[in-house]
PDB file of C-alpha atoms in Angstrom:
ATOM      1  CA  UNK A   1       0.255   0.157   0.200  1.00  0.00           C
ATOM      2  CA  UNK A   2       2.629   2.233   0.909  1.00  0.00           C
ATOM      3  CA  UNK A   3       4.900   1.828  -2.564  1.00  0.00           C
ATOM      4  CA  UNK A   4       1.500   2.205  -3.942  1.00  0.00           C
ATOM      5  CA  UNK A   5       0.900   5.457  -2.750  1.00  0.00           C
ATOM      6  CA  UNK A   6       4.593   6.564  -2.876  1.00  0.00           C
ATOM      7  CA  UNK A   7       4.450   5.905  -6.763  1.00  0.00           C
ATOM      8  CA  UNK A   8       0.828   8.042  -7.540  1.00  0.00           C
ATOM      9  CA  UNK A   9       2.637  10.639  -5.229  1.00  0.00           C
ATOM     10  CA  UNK A  10       5.594  10.769  -7.632  1.00  0.00           C
ATOM     11  CA  UNK A  11       3.508  10.392 -10.522  1.00  0.00           C
ATOM     12  CA  UNK A  12       1.316  13.642  -9.466  1.00  0.00           C
ATOM     13  CA  UNK A  13       4.468  15.284  -8.235  1.00  0.00           C
ATOM     14  CA  UNK A  14       5.772  15.045 -11.846  1.00  0.00           C
ATOM     15  CA  UNK A  15       2.504  16.516 -13.517  1.00  0.00           C
ATOM     16  CA  UNK A  16       2.069  19.601 -11.386  1.00  0.00           C
ATOM     17  CA  UNK A  17       5.706  20.322 -12.131  1.00  0.00           C
ATOM     18  CA  UNK A  18       4.919  19.701 -15.831  1.00  0.00           C
ATOM     19  CA  UNK A  19       2.119  22.216 -15.120  1.00  0.00           C
ATOM     20  CA  UNK A  20       3.529  24.797 -13.238  1.00  0.00           C
ATOM     21  CA  UNK A  21       1.398  23.789  -9.916  1.00  0.00           C
ATOM     22  CA  UNK A  22       4.411  22.476  -8.181  1.00  0.00           C
ATOM     23  CA  UNK A  23       7.358  24.521  -6.011  1.00  0.00           C
ATOM     24  CA  UNK A  24       9.906  23.081  -7.794  1.00  0.00           C
ATOM     25  CA  UNK A  25      11.549  23.932 -11.259  1.00  0.00           C
ATOM     26  CA  UNK A  26      10.202  22.353 -13.962  1.00  0.00           C
ATOM     27  CA  UNK A  27      13.297  20.524 -15.790  1.00  0.00           C
ATOM     28  CA  UNK A  28      12.955  17.941 -18.742  1.00  0.00           C
ATOM     29  CA  UNK A  29      17.005  16.896 -18.192  1.00  0.00           C
ATOM     30  CA  UNK A  30      18.020  19.141 -20.446  1.00  0.00           C
ATOM     31  CA  UNK A  31      20.931  20.690 -19.030  1.00  0.00           C
ATOM     32  CA  UNK A  32      20.789  23.934 -21.264  1.00  0.00           C
ATOM     33  CA  UNK A  33      17.002  24.404 -20.264  1.00  0.00           C
ATOM     34  CA  UNK A  34      17.259  27.576 -18.228  1.00  0.00           C
ATOM     35  CA  UNK A  35      14.457  28.158 -15.360  1.00  0.00           C
ATOM     36  CA  UNK A  36      12.560  31.588 -15.613  1.00  0.00           C
ATOM     37  CA  UNK A  37      11.386  31.569 -12.216  1.00  0.00           C
ATOM     38  CA  UNK A  38      11.420  35.589 -12.208  1.00  0.00           C
ATOM     39  CA  UNK A  39       8.533  35.442 -14.828  1.00  0.00           C
ATOM     40  CA  UNK A  40       6.295  32.423 -13.027  1.00  0.00           C
ATOM     41  CA  UNK A  41       4.764  32.872  -9.666  1.00  0.00           C
ATOM     42  CA  UNK A  42       5.224  29.934  -7.641  1.00  0.00           C
ATOM     43  CA  UNK A  43       2.534  27.901  -5.858  1.00  0.00           C
ATOM     44  CA  UNK A  44       2.665  27.240  -2.698  1.00  0.00           C
ATOM     45  CA  UNK A  45       1.095  25.002  -0.075  1.00  0.00           C
ATOM     46  CA  UNK A  46      -1.055  27.526   2.502  1.00  0.00           C
ATOM     47  CA  UNK A  47      -2.569  24.938   4.322  1.00  0.00           C
ATOM     48  CA  UNK A  48      -1.865  21.328   5.770  1.00  0.00           C
ATOM     49  CA  UNK A  49      -4.592  19.672   7.566  1.00  0.00           C
ATOM     50  CA  UNK A  50      -6.130  16.093   8.863  1.00  0.00           C
ATOM     51  CA  UNK A  51      -9.912  15.724   9.179  1.00  0.00           C
ATOM     52  CA  UNK A  52     -10.987  12.091  10.750  1.00  0.00           C
ATOM     53  CA  UNK A  53      -9.003   9.537   8.137  1.00  0.00           C
ATOM     54  CA  UNK A  54      -8.329  12.475   5.888  1.00  0.00           C
ATOM     55  CA  UNK A  55      -5.378  14.494   5.303  1.00  0.00           C
ATOM     56  CA  UNK A  56      -5.005  17.600   2.878  1.00  0.00           C
ATOM     57  CA  UNK A  57      -3.055  20.056   1.254  1.00  0.00           C
ATOM     58  CA  UNK A  58      -4.332  23.096   0.167  1.00  0.00           C
ATOM     59  CA  UNK A  59      -2.312  25.390  -2.435  1.00  0.00           C
ATOM     60  CA  UNK A  60      -2.364  28.987  -3.080  1.00  0.00           C
ATOM     61  CA  UNK A  61      -3.572  28.760  -6.655  1.00  0.00           C
ATOM     62  CA  UNK A  62      -6.615  26.775  -5.354  1.00  0.00           C
ATOM     63  CA  UNK A  63      -5.530  23.505  -6.030  1.00  0.00           C
ATOM     64  CA  UNK A  64      -6.379  20.641  -3.179  1.00  0.00           C
ATOM     65  CA  UNK A  65      -4.697  16.994  -2.386  1.00  0.00           C
ATOM     66  CA  UNK A  66      -6.555  14.964  -0.014  1.00  0.00           C
ATOM     67  CA  UNK A  67      -5.395  11.523   0.628  1.00  0.00           C
ATOM     68  CA  UNK A  68      -7.668   9.288   2.599  1.00  0.00           C
ATOM     69  CA  UNK A  69      -6.167   6.259   4.822  1.00  0.00           C
ATOM     70  CA  UNK A  70      -8.907   4.195   6.948  1.00  0.00           C
ATOM     71  CA  UNK A  71     -10.920   1.207   7.137  1.00  0.00           C
ATOM     72  CA  UNK A  72     -14.478  -0.242   6.427  1.00  0.00           C
ATOM     73  CA  UNK A  73     -16.561  -3.502   6.749  1.00  0.00           C
ATOM     74  CA  UNK A  74     -18.343  -4.800   4.102  1.00  0.00           C
ATOM     75  CA  UNK A  75     -20.232  -7.819   3.741  1.00  0.00           C
ATOM     76  CA  UNK A  76     -20.148  -9.657   0.402  1.00  0.00           C
ATOM     77  CA  UNK A  77     -23.071 -10.969  -1.643  1.00  0.00           C
ATOM     78  CA  UNK A  78     -23.456 -14.307  -3.284  1.00  0.00           C
ATOM     79  CA  UNK A  79     -23.816 -12.996  -7.024  1.00  0.00           C
ATOM     80  CA  UNK A  80     -21.105 -13.258  -8.925  1.00  0.00           C
ATOM     81  CA  UNK A  81     -19.169  -9.977 -11.042  1.00  0.00           C
ATOM     82  CA  UNK A  82     -16.629 -10.520 -13.054  1.00  0.00           C
ATOM     83  CA  UNK A  83     -15.271 -13.430 -11.396  1.00  0.00           C
ATOM     84  CA  UNK A  84     -15.554 -12.176  -7.984  1.00  0.00           C
ATOM     85  CA  UNK A  85     -18.538 -11.321  -5.746  1.00  0.00           C
ATOM     86  CA  UNK A  86     -19.336  -7.607  -4.861  1.00  0.00           C
ATOM     87  CA  UNK A  87     -19.335  -6.168  -1.049  1.00  0.00           C
ATOM     88  CA  UNK A  88     -22.074  -3.059  -0.050  1.00  0.00           C
ATOM     89  CA  UNK A  89     -21.289   0.105  -1.458  1.00  0.00           C
ATOM     90  CA  UNK A  90     -19.168   2.572   0.734  1.00  0.00           C
ATOM     91  CA  UNK A  91     -19.113   6.099   0.716  1.00  0.00           C
ATOM     92  CA  UNK A  92     -16.070   8.644   2.201  1.00  0.00           C
ATOM     93  CA  UNK A  93     -17.197  12.276   2.532  1.00  0.00           C
ATOM     94  CA  UNK A  94     -14.530  14.323   2.141  1.00  0.00           C
ATOM     95  CA  UNK A  95     -13.504  16.751   4.805  1.00  0.00           C
ATOM     96  CA  UNK A  96     -14.714  19.967   3.542  1.00  0.00           C
ATOM     97  CA  UNK A  97     -16.976  20.351   0.054  1.00  0.00           C
ATOM     98  CA  UNK A  98     -14.847  21.357  -2.947  1.00  0.00           C
ATOM     99  CA  UNK A  99     -15.161  23.630  -5.958  1.00  0.00           C
ATOM    100  CA  UNK A 100     -13.968  20.852  -8.798  1.00  0.00           C
ATOM    101  CA  UNK A 101     -12.913  17.326  -8.736  1.00  0.00           C
ATOM    102  CA  UNK A 102     -10.016  16.619 -11.532  1.00  0.00           C
ATOM    103  CA  UNK A 103      -8.969  13.391 -10.211  1.00  0.00           C
ATOM    104  CA  UNK A 104     -10.313  10.316  -7.820  1.00  0.00           C
ATOM    105  CA  UNK A 105      -8.687   7.196  -7.085  1.00  0.00           C
ATOM    106  CA  UNK A 106      -9.814   4.624  -4.418  1.00  0.00           C
ATOM    107  CA  UNK A 107      -8.190   1.381  -3.969  1.00  0.00           C
ATOM    108  CA  UNK A 108      -7.855  -1.143  -0.606  1.00  0.00           C
ATOM    109  CA  UNK A 109      -6.676  -4.121   0.848  1.00  0.00           C
ATOM    110  CA  UNK A 110      -9.503  -6.912   1.167  1.00  0.00           C
ATOM    111  CA  UNK A 111      -9.303 -10.388   2.512  1.00  0.00           C
ATOM    112  CA  UNK A 112      -8.535 -12.880   0.034  1.00  0.00           C
ATOM    113  CA  UNK A 113      -7.102 -10.550  -2.642  1.00  0.00           C
ATOM    114  CA  UNK A 114      -9.909  -8.208  -3.447  1.00  0.00           C
ATOM    115  CA  UNK A 115     -10.098  -4.902  -5.009  1.00  0.00           C
ATOM    116  CA  UNK A 116     -12.262  -2.325  -5.796  1.00  0.00           C
ATOM    117  CA  UNK A 117     -13.795  -0.179  -8.451  1.00  0.00           C
ATOM    118  CA  UNK A 118     -14.755   3.562  -7.872  1.00  0.00           C
ATOM    119  CA  UNK A 119     -18.247   3.918  -8.666  1.00  0.00           C
ATOM    120  CA  UNK A 120     -19.010   7.563  -8.555  1.00  0.00           C
ATOM    121  CA  UNK A 121     -17.504  10.866  -6.928  1.00  0.00           C
ATOM    122  CA  UNK A 122     -18.079  14.717  -7.027  1.00  0.00           C
ATOM    123  CA  UNK A 123     -17.787  17.740  -4.767  1.00  0.00           C
ATOM    124  CA  UNK A 124     -18.555  16.098  -1.559  1.00  0.00           C
ATOM    125  CA  UNK A 125     -17.769  12.469  -1.752  1.00  0.00           C
ATOM    126  CA  UNK A 126     -16.632   9.276  -3.358  1.00  0.00           C
ATOM    127  CA  UNK A 127     -18.615   5.951  -3.684  1.00  0.00           C
ATOM    128  CA  UNK A 128     -16.922   2.707  -4.417  1.00  0.00           C
ATOM    129  CA  UNK A 129     -17.943  -1.078  -4.694  1.00  0.00           C
ATOM    130  CA  UNK A 130     -15.248  -3.472  -2.925  1.00  0.00           C
ATOM    131  CA  UNK A 131     -15.149  -7.457  -4.648  1.00  0.00           C
ATOM    132  CA  UNK A 132     -13.743  -9.858  -3.472  1.00  0.00           C
ATOM    133  CA  UNK A 133     -12.666 -13.334  -5.057  1.00  0.00           C
ATOM    134  CA  UNK A 134     -13.749 -16.050  -2.773  1.00  0.00           C
ATOM    135  CA  UNK A 135     -17.483 -15.691  -1.296  1.00  0.00           C
ATOM    136  CA  UNK A 136     -17.326 -14.045   1.945  1.00  0.00           C
ATOM    137  CA  UNK A 137     -20.895 -15.344   3.335  1.00  0.00           C
ATOM    138  CA  UNK A 138     -20.037 -13.054   6.581  1.00  0.00           C
ATOM    139  CA  UNK A 139     -19.251  -9.586   6.934  1.00  0.00           C
ATOM    140  CA  UNK A 140     -15.777  -8.484   6.659  1.00  0.00           C
ATOM    141  CA  UNK A 141     -14.342  -5.943   9.424  1.00  0.00           C
ATOM    142  CA  UNK A 142     -11.235  -3.374   9.367  1.00  0.00           C
ATOM    143  CA  UNK A 143     -10.326  -3.750   5.581  1.00  0.00           C
ATOM    144  CA  UNK A 144      -7.938  -1.393   4.473  1.00  0.00           C
ATOM    145  CA  UNK A 145      -8.922   1.365   2.127  1.00  0.00           C
ATOM    146  CA  UNK A 146      -6.462   4.214   0.674  1.00  0.00           C
ATOM    147  CA  UNK A 147      -8.022   7.371  -1.497  1.00  0.00           C
ATOM    148  CA  UNK A 148      -6.525  10.107  -3.140  1.00  0.00           C
ATOM    149  CA  UNK A 149      -8.678  13.214  -4.465  1.00  0.00           C
ATOM    150  CA  UNK A 150      -7.424  16.416  -6.365  1.00  0.00           C
ATOM    151  CA  UNK A 151      -9.333  19.050  -7.370  1.00  0.00           C
ATOM    152  CA  UNK A 152      -9.942  22.945  -6.531  1.00  0.00           C
ATOM    153  CA  UNK A 153     -10.858  24.031  -3.183  1.00  0.00           C
ATOM    154  CA  UNK A 154     -11.478  27.636  -4.699  1.00  0.00           C
TER     155      UNK A 154
END
């Protein structure tokens, strides 16, 4: 889980540098490239906080990055979906309402090699369905889930 979060963060950091949204200089590996910091306004973190299982970073440009790290419980149905058994819908409510969402992702570690699919997301919450490759007839508790949201807070 930690390596997934680290690789996702590295990809987002690279994307932000290319879009000019990070504190670091944009380079493409060309030693002849000059930084034009005098003509670019730097985007800086103006708030870092936690709320429940969420941590978030607000940037001066209006960008927000939120990360969820928690657990949930689910019963898995007897129906077979894509070779797996679907659990009950899970909803993660954000710590505050966003102006817009540009990226949402969720993943979990379920017993017996499970996975999840993001169903919907909006400016207040995301909804996903957990799946498990074996038919668990009883409710499973303390299933680890992580989520990442990138959007705008203003």
